[in-house]
Coordinates of C-alpha atoms in Angstrom, one line a residue:
M1 CA 25.6 -0.6 12.8
P2 CA 23.9 0.5 16.1
S3 CA 23.6 -2.1 18.8
T4 CA 20.1 -3.5 18.7
A5 CA 17.9 -5.6 20.9
Y6 CA 14.8 -7.6 20.0
Q7 CA 12.5 -9.3 22.4
A8 CA 9.6 -11.4 21.4
V9 CA 6.4 -10.7 23.2
N10 CA 3.9 -13.6 23.5
G11 CA 5.8 -15.3 20.7
Q12 CA 5.4 -12.3 18.3
P13 CA 8.1 -10.1 16.9
P14 CA 8.7 -6.7 18.5
T15 CA 7.2 -3.6 17.2
E16 CA 9.9 -1.3 18.3
F17 CA 13.6 -0.8 17.6
L18 CA 15.8 -0.4 20.7
N19 CA 19.2 1.2 20.7
N20 CA 21.3 -0.1 23.6
S21 CA 24.1 2.5 23.1
A22 CA 24.6 4.6 26.2
T23 CA 24.6 7.8 24.1
P24 CA 22.7 7.1 20.9
A25 CA 23.9 8.7 17.8
A26 CA 21.8 11.3 16.1
T27 CA 19.4 10.0 13.4
N28 CA 18.8 11.8 10.1
A29 CA 16.0 11.2 7.6
V30 CA 15.6 11.5 3.9
L31 CA 12.4 11.2 1.8
I32 CA 12.8 9.9 -1.7
F33 CA 10.3 10.3 -4.5
L34 CA 11.1 8.8 -7.9
D35 CA 9.0 9.0 -11.1
D36 CA 9.1 10.1 -14.7
T37 CA 5.6 9.4 -15.8
E38 CA 3.4 11.8 -13.9
K39 CA 3.3 14.8 -16.2
E40 CA -0.4 15.7 -16.9
E41 CA -2.0 15.3 -13.5
I42 CA -1.2 15.2 -9.8
Y43 CA -1.1 11.5 -9.2
S44 CA 0.2 9.6 -6.2
I45 CA 4.0 10.2 -6.4
T46 CA 3.5 13.9 -7.1
S47 CA 1.0 14.0 -4.2
G48 CA 3.5 12.4 -1.9
F49 CA 6.2 14.8 -2.9
L50 CA 4.0 17.8 -2.5
A51 CA 2.9 16.6 1.0
A52 CA 6.5 16.4 2.0
F53 CA 7.4 19.7 0.4
T54 CA 4.6 21.6 2.1
Q55 CA 5.3 20.1 5.5
E56 CA 9.1 20.8 5.4
A57 CA 9.8 17.8 7.5
A58 CA 13.1 16.4 6.1
P59 CA 15.5 16.6 3.1
I60 CA 13.8 15.3 -0.1
I61 CA 15.5 13.5 -3.1
V62 CA 13.1 14.0 -6.0
S63 CA 12.9 13.3 -9.7
T64 CA 13.1 16.4 -11.9
S65 CA 9.9 15.4 -13.6
L66 CA 7.9 15.6 -10.4
I67 CA 9.2 19.1 -9.6
N68 CA 8.2 20.3 -13.1
N69 CA 4.9 18.5 -13.0
I70 CA 3.8 21.2 -10.5
R71 CA 6.0 24.0 -11.7
S72 CA 4.7 23.8 -15.3
T73 CA 1.1 24.0 -14.3
V74 CA -0.9 27.0 -15.5
Q75 CA -2.5 28.6 -12.5
P76 CA -6.0 30.1 -12.7
S77 CA -6.4 33.8 -13.3
E78 CA -9.2 33.9 -10.8
K79 CA -7.9 34.8 -7.3
D80 CA -11.1 34.7 -5.2
P81 CA -10.7 31.6 -3.0
L82 CA -14.4 31.1 -2.6
K83 CA -14.9 31.0 -6.3
L84 CA -11.9 28.7 -6.9
F85 CA -13.1 26.4 -4.1
A86 CA -16.6 26.2 -5.6
T87 CA -15.1 25.4 -9.1
A88 CA -12.8 22.7 -7.7
K89 CA -15.7 21.2 -5.7
E90 CA -17.8 21.0 -8.8
L91 CA -15.1 19.4 -10.9
Y92 CA -14.0 16.9 -8.2
Q93 CA -17.6 15.6 -8.1
K94 CA -17.6 14.8 -11.9
E95 CA -17.3 11.1 -12.6
T96 CA -15.3 11.6 -15.8
P97 CA -13.8 15.1 -16.0
T98 CA -12.3 16.2 -19.3
A99 CA -8.6 16.8 -19.8
Q100 CA -9.3 20.5 -19.6
E101 CA -11.2 20.1 -16.3
K102 CA -8.4 18.0 -14.9
A103 CA -5.9 20.8 -15.8
I104 CA -8.1 23.3 -14.0
I105 CA -8.1 21.2 -10.9
K106 CA -4.3 20.8 -11.1
G107 CA -3.9 24.6 -11.6
I108 CA -6.0 25.3 -8.5
I109 CA -3.9 23.0 -6.4
A110 CA -0.7 24.5 -7.7
S111 CA -2.0 28.0 -6.8
T112 CA -2.4 26.9 -3.2
I113 CA 1.2 25.5 -3.0
Q114 CA 3.1 28.3 -4.7
F115 CA 6.1 26.0 -5.3
D116 CA 8.7 28.6 -6.6
E117 CA 7.9 31.1 -3.8
Q118 CA 8.0 28.5 -1.0
A119 CA 11.2 26.9 -2.4
A120 CA 13.0 30.3 -2.5
N121 CA 12.0 31.2 1.1
K122 CA 12.1 27.9 2.9
W123 CA 14.4 25.5 1.0
I124 CA 17.9 25.0 -0.4
I125 CA 17.9 23.2 -3.7
K126 CA 20.9 21.1 -4.8
K127 CA 21.3 19.6 -8.2
I128 CA 22.4 16.0 -8.2
N129 CA 22.1 15.5 -12.0
D130 CA 19.7 16.5 -14.8
Y131 CA 17.1 14.0 -13.5
L132 CA 17.4 14.4 -9.8
Y133 CA 17.5 17.1 -7.1
L134 CA 18.1 17.3 -3.4
L135 CA 15.8 19.7 -1.4
L136 CA 16.8 20.7 2.1
P137 CA 14.3 22.6 4.4
N138 CA 15.8 25.5 6.4
D139 CA 13.9 24.5 9.5
Y140 CA 15.2 21.0 9.4
L141 CA 18.8 22.3 9.1
L142 CA 18.3 24.6 12.0
S143 CA 17.0 21.7 14.1
K144 CA 20.3 20.0 13.5
N145 CA 22.2 23.2 14.5
I146 CA 23.2 23.8 10.9
T147 CA 22.8 27.2 9.4
P148 CA 21.6 27.3 5.8
D149 CA 24.7 29.2 4.6
K150 CA 26.9 26.2 5.6
V151 CA 24.8 24.0 3.3
Q152 CA 25.0 26.4 0.4
Q153 CA 28.8 26.4 0.4
F154 CA 30.4 24.4 -2.4
S155 CA 33.5 22.1 -1.9
S156 CA 35.5 20.3 -4.5
A157 CA 37.8 18.6 -2.0
N158 CA 38.2 14.9 -1.9
T159 CA 37.0 14.7 1.7
V160 CA 33.6 15.4 3.1
T161 CA 32.8 18.4 5.2
D162 CA 31.7 18.5 8.8
T163 CA 28.3 19.7 7.6
E164 CA 28.0 16.7 5.3
K165 CA 29.0 14.3 8.1
A166 CA 26.3 15.8 10.3
L167 CA 23.6 15.4 7.7
G168 CA 24.8 12.2 6.1
L169 CA 24.4 13.9 2.7
K170 CA 27.1 15.4 0.5
V171 CA 25.4 18.8 0.3
N172 CA 28.6 20.8 -0.2
H173 CA 29.7 18.7 -3.2
L174 CA 26.4 19.5 -5.0
T175 CA 25.7 22.8 -6.7
T176 CA 23.0 25.1 -5.2
V177 CA 20.4 26.2 -7.8
E178 CA 17.2 28.2 -8.1
T179 CA 13.9 26.7 -9.3
K180 CA 14.0 28.6 -12.6
S181 CA 17.1 26.6 -13.6
I182 CA 15.3 23.2 -13.2
A183 CA 14.7 22.1 -16.8
D184 CA 13.0 18.9 -18.0
P185 CA 15.5 16.2 -19.0
I186 CA 15.8 15.4 -22.7
N187 CA 14.2 12.0 -22.3
S188 CA 12.1 10.1 -19.7
P189 CA 13.9 7.0 -18.4
E190 CA 11.8 3.9 -17.9
V191 CA 13.4 3.4 -14.4
A192 CA 15.3 5.8 -12.2
D193 CA 18.8 4.5 -13.0
Y194 CA 20.0 8.1 -12.5
F195 CA 19.3 7.6 -8.7
I196 CA 21.3 4.4 -8.4
D197 CA 24.2 5.8 -10.4
A198 CA 24.3 8.8 -8.0
L199 CA 24.2 7.0 -4.7
N200 CA 27.9 7.7 -3.9
D201 CA 27.4 11.3 -4.8
I202 CA 24.5 11.7 -2.5
F203 CA 25.2 9.8 0.7
V204 CA 28.2 9.9 3.1
T205 CA 29.3 6.3 3.6
T206 CA 30.6 4.9 6.9
K207 CA 34.2 4.8 5.4
E208 CA 34.1 8.6 5.1
Y209 CA 33.8 9.0 8.8
P210 CA 37.5 8.3 9.8
N211 CA 38.1 7.8 13.5
Q212 CA 34.5 8.9 14.3
A213 CA 32.9 6.8 17.0
M214 CA 29.4 8.3 16.8
I215 CA 28.3 8.1 13.1
P216 CA 24.8 9.5 12.6
N217 CA 22.1 7.1 11.6
M218 CA 19.9 7.4 8.5
S219 CA 16.2 6.5 8.2
V220 CA 15.2 6.3 4.6
F221 CA 11.7 6.4 3.0
I222 CA 11.3 5.8 -0.7
H223 CA 8.1 6.1 -2.8
G224 CA 7.6 5.3 -6.5
H225 CA 5.5 3.3 -8.9
G226 CA 5.8 -0.5 -9.2
F227 CA 4.9 -3.2 -11.6
L228 CA 4.7 -7.0 -11.1
R229 CA 8.0 -8.8 -11.7
T230 CA 9.7 -5.7 -13.2
E231 CA 10.1 -2.8 -10.7
I232 CA 9.2 -1.2 -7.4
C233 CA 9.8 2.4 -6.4
D234 CA 10.6 3.3 -10.0
L235 CA 13.6 1.0 -9.8
S236 CA 14.1 -2.3 -11.6
L237 CA 14.2 -5.2 -9.2
N238 CA 17.9 -5.5 -9.7
Q239 CA 18.4 -1.8 -9.1
F240 CA 16.5 -2.1 -5.9
K241 CA 18.8 -4.9 -4.8
I242 CA 21.7 -2.6 -5.5
F243 CA 20.0 0.1 -3.4
L244 CA 19.6 -2.4 -0.5
S245 CA 23.3 -3.3 -0.7
F246 CA 24.3 0.3 -0.7
L247 CA 22.3 1.0 2.4
E248 CA 24.7 -1.4 4.2
K249 CA 27.5 1.1 3.4
I250 CA 25.8 3.9 5.3
Q251 CA 24.6 3.9 8.9
T252 CA 21.1 2.8 8.0
K253 CA 18.7 2.7 10.9
L254 CA 15.5 1.9 9.0
L255 CA 14.2 1.6 5.4
I256 CA 10.5 2.0 4.5
Y257 CA 9.3 1.8 1.0
K258 CA 5.9 2.2 -0.7
S259 CA 5.1 1.0 -4.1
C260 CA 2.6 -1.0 -6.0
Y261 CA 3.4 -4.8 -6.0
A262 CA 5.9 -4.2 -3.2
A263 CA 5.2 -7.6 -1.6
S264 CA 4.7 -11.3 -2.3
T265 CA 6.1 -12.1 -5.8
N266 CA 8.4 -9.0 -6.1
T267 CA 9.6 -9.7 -2.5
S268 CA 10.6 -13.2 -3.5
L269 CA 12.5 -11.9 -6.6
I270 CA 14.3 -9.1 -4.7
Y271 CA 15.4 -10.9 -1.6
Q272 CA 16.2 -14.3 -3.2
D273 CA 20.0 -14.8 -3.2
A274 CA 20.4 -16.8 -6.4
T275 CA 24.0 -17.8 -5.7
A276 CA 23.3 -19.0 -2.2
G277 CA 19.9 -20.4 -2.9
A278 CA 18.5 -18.6 0.2
Q279 CA 16.9 -15.3 1.1
A280 CA 19.2 -12.3 1.6
T281 CA 19.3 -10.7 5.0
Y282 CA 20.2 -7.1 6.0
S283 CA 21.5 -5.4 9.1
F284 CA 18.7 -2.9 9.4
P285 CA 14.9 -3.2 9.6
I286 CA 12.9 -3.0 6.3
I287 CA 9.3 -2.1 6.1
T288 CA 7.2 -2.5 3.0
I289 CA 3.8 -0.8 2.9
A290 CA 2.2 -3.5 0.9
L291 CA 0.5 -6.9 1.6
T292 CA 0.5 -8.9 -1.6
D293 CA 0.4 -8.8 -5.4
T294 CA -1.8 -5.8 -5.8
P295 CA -1.5 -2.1 -6.5
T296 CA -1.3 -0.1 -3.3
R297 CA -3.1 3.1 -2.6
T298 CA -2.0 6.5 -1.5
N299 CA -3.4 9.8 -0.4
S300 CA -4.0 12.5 -3.0
I301 CA -4.4 16.2 -2.5
A302 CA -7.8 17.7 -1.7
L303 CA -8.6 21.3 -0.9
M304 CA -9.9 23.1 2.2
L305 CA -11.1 26.5 3.1
K306 CA -9.6 27.8 6.4
Q307 CA -10.6 31.3 7.5
G308 CA -11.3 32.3 3.9
V309 CA -8.0 31.0 2.6
M310 CA -7.8 27.9 0.3
Q311 CA -5.2 25.4 1.3
P312 CA -4.1 22.0 0.2
Y313 CA -5.4 19.2 2.4
I314 CA -3.2 16.2 2.7
A315 CA -3.8 13.5 5.3
T316 CA -0.3 12.2 5.1
D317 CA 1.7 13.7 8.0
Y318 CA 5.4 13.6 7.2
S319 CA 6.3 15.8 10.2
C320 CA 4.9 13.1 12.5
F321 CA 6.5 10.4 10.4
V322 CA 10.0 12.0 10.5
A323 CA 9.8 12.6 14.2
A324 CA 9.0 8.9 14.7
I325 CA 11.7 7.5 12.4
T326 CA 14.4 9.7 13.8
A327 CA 13.7 9.0 17.5
S328 CA 17.1 8.7 19.2
D329 CA 16.3 5.8 21.5
M330 CA 13.3 4.0 20.0
I331 CA 11.4 3.8 16.7
E332 CA 7.8 2.8 17.2
Y333 CA 7.2 1.3 13.8
S334 CA 3.4 1.2 14.0
K335 CA 3.2 4.8 15.1
A336 CA 5.5 5.9 12.2
I337 CA 3.3 4.1 9.7
R338 CA 0.1 5.5 11.1
C339 CA 1.5 9.0 10.4
I340 CA 1.6 8.4 6.6
E341 CA -1.2 5.7 6.5
P342 CA -3.8 7.2 8.8
T343 CA -6.6 5.1 7.2
L344 CA -5.0 1.8 6.4
L345 CA -6.4 -0.2 3.6
E346 CA -6.0 -4.0 3.1
S347 CA -3.6 -3.7 0.2
N348 CA -1.4 -1.4 2.3
I349 CA -1.1 -3.5 5.4
P350 CA 2.7 -3.1 6.2
Q351 CA 5.1 -5.9 6.7
I352 CA 8.5 -5.8 8.3
R353 CA 11.8 -7.7 7.8
Y354 CA 13.9 -7.6 11.0
P355 CA 17.7 -7.4 10.9
G356 CA 19.2 -10.8 10.1
L357 CA 15.9 -12.5 9.4
P358 CA 15.1 -13.8 5.9
W359 CA 11.4 -13.2 5.9
F360 CA 8.8 -10.5 6.3
S361 CA 6.1 -10.6 9.0
I362 CA 3.0 -8.5 9.6
L363 CA 4.0 -5.3 11.4
D364 CA 0.9 -5.0 13.5
Y365 CA -0.7 -8.3 14.5
D366 CA -3.6 -6.5 16.1
I367 CA -5.1 -5.6 12.6
V368 CA -5.0 -9.1 11.1
A369 CA -5.9 -12.7 11.8
S370 CA -3.2 -15.0 10.5
I371 CA -3.8 -18.7 9.7
G372 CA -0.3 -20.2 9.3
G373 CA 1.1 -23.5 8.4
I374 CA 1.7 -24.7 11.9
M375 CA -1.8 -23.9 13.0
A376 CA -3.2 -25.6 10.0
K377 CA -1.3 -28.8 10.7
T378 CA -2.0 -28.9 14.4
R379 CA -5.5 -27.6 15.0
T380 CA -8.7 -29.5 14.6
Q381 CA -11.2 -27.5 16.8
P382 CA -13.3 -24.6 15.4
L383 CA -11.5 -21.2 15.6
N384 CA -13.5 -18.1 16.5
I385 CA -11.7 -15.2 14.9
A386 CA -13.0 -12.6 17.4
T387 CA -12.1 -14.6 20.5
F388 CA -9.0 -16.5 19.4
F389 CA -7.2 -13.3 18.3
A390 CA -8.5 -11.2 21.2
K391 CA -6.0 -8.9 22.9
Q392 CA -6.2 -7.8 26.6
G393 CA -9.8 -8.9 26.9
K394 CA -11.0 -7.1 23.8
R395 CA -12.5 -9.0 21.0
A396 CA -10.4 -9.0 17.8
A397 CA -11.5 -6.7 15.0
P398 CA -9.0 -7.5 12.3
Y399 CA -8.9 -5.8 8.8
A400 CA -8.1 -9.1 7.1
T401 CA -7.8 -12.9 7.6
L402 CA -4.5 -13.9 6.1
L403 CA -4.2 -17.4 4.7
Y404 CA -0.6 -18.7 4.7
A405 CA -1.7 -22.3 4.5
H406 CA -3.1 -24.1 1.5
D407 CA -5.4 -26.3 3.6
I408 CA -7.5 -25.1 6.6
P409 CA -8.8 -28.4 8.2
F410 CA -11.0 -26.7 10.9
E411 CA -14.0 -24.4 11.1
L412 CA -13.6 -20.7 11.0
I413 CA -16.2 -18.7 12.9
I414 CA -16.6 -15.2 11.5
D415 CA -18.6 -13.3 14.2
T416 CA -16.2 -10.3 14.2
K417 CA -17.8 -7.0 15.3
M418 CA -17.0 -3.4 14.9
P419 CA -15.3 -1.6 17.8
T420 CA -17.8 0.2 20.1
T421 CA -16.7 3.6 18.9
A422 CA -18.0 2.9 15.4
A423 CA -21.1 0.9 16.3
N424 CA -23.5 3.8 15.9
D425 CA -22.2 4.9 12.5
P426 CA -25.2 5.1 10.1
S427 CA -23.1 3.7 7.2
L428 CA -22.8 0.3 8.8
A429 CA -24.1 -2.6 6.8
T430 CA -27.6 -4.0 7.5
T431 CA -26.0 -6.9 9.5
G432 CA -25.6 -4.4 12.4
N433 CA -22.1 -4.1 13.7
C434 CA -20.8 -7.5 12.4
Y435 CA -18.4 -7.5 9.5
V436 CA -16.3 -9.9 7.5
P437 CA -12.5 -9.4 7.5
I438 CA -11.5 -9.9 3.9
F439 CA -9.8 -13.3 3.2
V440 CA -6.4 -12.8 1.6
S441 CA -4.2 -15.5 0.1
M442 CA -0.6 -14.9 1.3
I443 CA 0.8 -17.5 -1.1
P444 CA 2.7 -15.9 -4.0
G445 CA 1.4 -16.4 -7.5
R446 CA -1.5 -18.8 -8.3
A447 CA -2.9 -20.6 -5.3
V448 CA -5.7 -22.8 -4.2
H449 CA -7.0 -22.8 -0.6
T450 CA -9.3 -25.5 0.8
L451 CA -11.3 -24.7 3.9
K452 CA -13.3 -27.2 5.9
K453 CA -16.1 -24.8 7.0
I454 CA -16.9 -21.2 7.5
S455 CA -19.8 -20.1 9.8
S456 CA -21.3 -16.9 11.1
S457 CA -24.3 -16.0 13.2
C458 CA -24.5 -12.5 12.0
N459 CA -22.7 -12.0 8.7
T460 CA -24.7 -13.1 5.7
A461 CA -23.6 -15.8 3.2
L462 CA -23.3 -13.2 0.5
D463 CA -21.1 -11.0 2.7
I464 CA -18.8 -13.9 3.4
M465 CA -18.5 -15.0 -0.3
A466 CA -17.9 -11.4 -1.4
N467 CA -15.0 -10.9 1.0
F468 CA -12.7 -13.3 -0.8
Y469 CA -12.2 -10.6 -3.4
L470 CA -9.2 -8.3 -3.1
E471 CA -9.4 -5.5 -5.6
E472 CA -6.8 -5.7 -8.4
L473 CA -5.2 -8.9 -7.2
Y474 CA -3.0 -10.0 -10.1
Y475 CA -2.7 -13.7 -9.8
P476 CA -5.8 -16.1 -9.8
K477 CA -6.8 -17.6 -6.6
L478 CA -9.3 -20.4 -5.9
F479 CA -11.0 -20.9 -2.5
S480 CA -12.8 -24.3 -2.0
I481 CA -15.1 -24.3 1.1
D482 CA -16.8 -27.6 2.1
E483 CA -19.5 -25.9 4.0
L484 CA -20.7 -22.3 4.6
T485 CA -23.3 -21.8 7.3
A486 CA -24.7 -18.3 7.7
P487 CA -27.8 -16.2 7.7
F488 CA -29.5 -15.4 4.3
S489 CA -30.3 -11.9 3.3
A490 CA -33.8 -11.2 1.8
Q491 CA -32.3 -11.2 -1.7
M492 CA -30.4 -14.4 -1.1
S493 CA -33.6 -16.2 0.2
K494 CA -35.5 -15.0 -2.9
A495 CA -32.7 -16.2 -5.2
L496 CA -32.7 -19.6 -3.5
S497 CA -36.5 -19.8 -3.4
T498 CA -36.5 -20.5 0.4
D499 CA -38.1 -19.0 3.4
A500 CA -35.3 -20.1 5.7
P501 CA -33.5 -17.3 7.5
S502 CA -30.2 -19.1 7.3
G503 CA -28.8 -22.3 5.9
T504 CA -25.7 -24.2 4.8
L505 CA -24.2 -24.0 1.3
T506 CA -21.9 -26.9 0.3
N507 CA -19.0 -27.3 -2.0
V508 CA -18.5 -23.5 -2.3
M509 CA -16.0 -22.5 -5.0
V510 CA -14.9 -18.9 -5.2
S511 CA -12.7 -18.4 -8.3
I512 CA -10.9 -15.0 -8.3
A513 CA -9.0 -13.5 -11.2
K514 CA -8.0 -9.9 -11.9
G515 CA -11.2 -8.0 -12.2
T516 CA -13.5 -11.0 -12.0
C517 CA -15.0 -13.3 -9.5
T518 CA -17.1 -16.4 -10.1
T519 CA -18.8 -18.2 -7.2
Y520 CA -20.4 -21.7 -7.3
F521 CA -22.2 -23.5 -4.6
T522 CA -24.8 -26.2 -3.9
Y523 CA -27.9 -25.6 -1.9
Q524 CA -30.4 -28.4 -1.2
G525 CA -29.1 -30.4 -4.2
T526 CA -29.2 -27.5 -6.7
V527 CA -26.1 -25.9 -8.2
Y528 CA -26.0 -22.1 -8.2
I529 CA -23.6 -19.6 -9.7
A530 CA -23.0 -15.9 -9.2
F531 CA -20.7 -13.7 -11.3
G532 CA -18.7 -10.8 -10.1
C533 CA -17.8 -9.5 -6.6
A534 CA -18.8 -6.2 -5.0
Q535 CA -16.4 -3.3 -5.4
E536 CA -15.4 -1.1 -2.5
D537 CA -17.8 1.6 -3.6
D538 CA -20.9 -0.6 -3.9
E539 CA -23.8 0.0 -1.7
D540 CA -24.4 -3.7 -1.0
F541 CA -21.8 -6.4 -0.4
G542 CA -22.1 -9.7 -2.3
P543 CA -21.7 -10.8 -5.9
E544 CA -22.7 -8.2 -8.5
Q545 CA -25.4 -10.6 -9.6
L546 CA -27.4 -12.6 -7.1
P547 CA -27.0 -16.4 -7.4
A548 CA -28.9 -18.1 -10.1
V549 CA -29.4 -21.8 -11.0
A550 CA -26.5 -22.9 -13.0
N551 CA -27.0 -24.1 -16.6
E552 CA -25.6 -27.3 -18.0
K553 CA -22.3 -25.7 -19.2
Q554 CA -21.8 -24.0 -15.9
R555 CA -22.5 -27.1 -13.9
A556 CA -19.9 -28.9 -16.0
A557 CA -17.3 -26.3 -15.1
Y558 CA -18.3 -26.5 -11.5
E559 CA -18.0 -30.3 -11.5
S560 CA -14.5 -30.0 -13.1
L561 CA -13.4 -27.8 -10.2
L562 CA -14.8 -30.1 -7.7
K563 CA -12.9 -33.1 -9.1
K564 CA -9.7 -31.2 -8.9
Y565 CA -10.0 -29.1 -5.7
G566 CA -13.3 -30.1 -4.0
K567 CA -13.7 -31.5 -0.6
H568 CA -11.3 -30.6 2.2
G569 CA -7.9 -32.4 2.1
T570 CA -7.8 -33.3 -1.7
L571 CA -5.7 -30.3 -2.8
K572 CA -3.6 -30.7 -5.9
Q573 CA -0.9 -28.3 -7.0
L574 CA -1.8 -26.0 -9.9
E575 CA -0.1 -26.7 -13.2
P576 CA 1.6 -23.6 -14.6
E577 CA -0.6 -23.5 -17.7
H578 CA -3.8 -24.3 -15.8
T579 CA -6.5 -21.7 -15.3
Y580 CA -9.6 -22.4 -13.3
L581 CA -11.7 -19.6 -14.7
T582 CA -14.8 -20.5 -16.6
T583 CA -14.1 -21.0 -20.3
E584 CA -16.3 -18.0 -21.1
T585 CA -14.0 -15.6 -19.3
A586 CA -10.5 -17.1 -19.2
A587 CA -9.2 -16.2 -22.6
A588 CA -10.5 -12.6 -22.4
I589 CA -9.0 -12.0 -19.0
Q590 CA -5.7 -13.5 -20.0
Q591 CA -5.5 -11.2 -23.0
A592 CA -6.5 -8.2 -21.0
Q593 CA -3.8 -8.9 -18.4
E594 CA -1.1 -9.3 -21.0
K595 CA -2.1 -6.2 -22.8
K596 CA -2.2 -4.2 -19.6
I597 CA 1.3 -5.3 -18.6
A598 CA 2.7 -4.6 -22.1
T599 CA 1.3 -1.0 -22.3
L600 CA 1.3 0.1 -18.6
K601 CA 4.7 1.8 -18.8
Q602 CA 3.8 3.8 -21.8
Q603 CA 0.4 4.7 -20.5
A604 CA 1.1 5.0 -16.8
A605 CA -0.3 8.5 -16.4
S606 CA -3.5 7.8 -18.4
T607 CA -4.2 4.4 -16.9
R608 CA -4.2 5.4 -13.3
K609 CA -7.7 6.0 -12.1
P610 CA -9.4 7.3 -9.0
L611 CA -10.0 4.7 -6.4
Q612 CA -13.6 5.9 -6.2
K613 CA -15.8 7.3 -8.8
K614 CA -17.0 10.4 -7.0
C615 CA -15.3 12.6 -4.5
T616 CA -15.5 16.1 -3.0
V617 CA -12.7 18.6 -2.2
Y618 CA -14.1 19.5 1.2
K619 CA -15.1 16.2 2.6
R620 CA -14.6 12.6 1.4
Q621 CA -16.3 9.5 2.8
S622 CA -15.1 6.1 1.7
K623 CA -15.8 2.6 2.9
K624 CA -13.5 -0.2 3.9
R625 CA -14.7 -3.7 3.1
A626 CA -13.0 -5.2 6.2
L627 CA -14.7 -2.8 8.5
A628 CA -18.2 -3.4 7.0
K629 CA -18.7 0.1 5.6
A630 CA -17.7 2.0 8.7
R631 CA -16.9 5.6 7.9
F632 CA -13.1 5.9 8.0
C633 CA -11.8 8.3 5.5
Q634 CA -12.4 12.0 4.5
R635 CA -10.0 12.5 1.6
T636 CA -9.5 11.6 -2.0
R637 CA -7.2 8.6 -2.9
T638 CA -5.7 7.4 -6.1
Y639 CA -3.9 4.3 -7.3
R640 CA -0.2 4.3 -7.3

């Protein structure tokens, strides 16, 4: 492996990979897209593949199903780009388009890509097996001083060719094909075992470079669907372990993967070495574009008119990404991620596992505030998020507050404010330029967090309580807050029957489960309850229902929680069978979770839904909870 150097800065891990070799070896890249479920619509993995295809940035390994998902699309008979654009715009704005309308949108997108024509003119296609193909862009080959005709040659020899050594891919041992010969496989595998089985047929291993001092490096990006405790990147967890082990056999410089549930629980299951009883380590950096046990989100394709020509609009920039991950002397990790995650969301906050280290850490500490175990054990003074995590004299403006400790025995002051560049945005919340970084439990599985106090001079109590909710979080979490002191919104004051502009709520309990949120608190001796948490699309933060005086049954549930988890410092470990949801919702939620997991594989295409209800093809504005509704995005997105 290349000689590497890591130097901590201010006690934090590095954000760059340094190669100390006097003459660094060349670095190749490969982009991998695996999926066999996206057949009716252009969902996230197809979108990622098409972005890479249209940008011709690097070789692509792709499932046959993804190729044919776009090739099989019926394109519209209408050729006028203005009319097509108007049609697409109208259909994109529909909240629940019909299957026929979705097909029309897909056809319009396909007409802008012209897959077969572009493949014939700009790509060389190699068949790996019936389920998998390797696509090589001519421009990429020429940038490596390799002419396309050298790649098209076929070799049956037992040794690799010079062209294969240069690319790190066994291109000459694979048959060159045309798109018309790409047929759908007979069946659709549940996971991409066809990729794992073909690894030795695709990559040139270090053993196949005899007497060669400068072996080219390989940076790898892989993208596919994931499910909790079962798979990531369309590979079973065990298959992903096999993939990691195989990457030790090639000159891997970097691995980046993107998938739902690609952190937390699945991370523990993948990297745990059962025989050694410890976490496995690897000789190359590994980045996961995921934060915890949630689905991640990805860019989908929109449309744009440019000089009267309709084109696909994809915010993901694979050209920028490949340039960053193939840098000969240094890889700037954060820069590379920004190329493919230009509008980072909380669930997609990337984490990195450095060579030889048995844990993941946040890649960019500037975008989070982390409360770890050591801080929780040693600190007693109040902690102001904005000033404590400030960098170079600038107040911190983190996306999220990450809780790694069960017990937070000091006050958290949440007076974080938007950066100046966004302060004049009209979409800012009514609290001005203050916002609440979403609180995220970083403890895998069920967890309880007790916090001594949270206070703010500008964020409302409702805003703070709402920002414990991370959308689609799988495992239940409970946050017990002794005191919450903050301003009251007009609605809050009315609900509490008070004229006070601010106040202190005591014994706050925020119970989070997948799709639900129940908040209890006491104010001036009266118990209140609020159901639901605001979604990312909502016009107002806070619970979906304003607090109301709790009834007898609700007070009993609240008192039960207080006995178990109330008051700072009295934390008890959750029993496996325990649920701290209210009795009215617990059974229904549990059944819904079990049903969803059981059927998700069979209904993957139909169950994925747009992240937001309404969108447009020409401009899309979304809101990030952690940035208090600042305008940050102009494109459509879907769940992966």
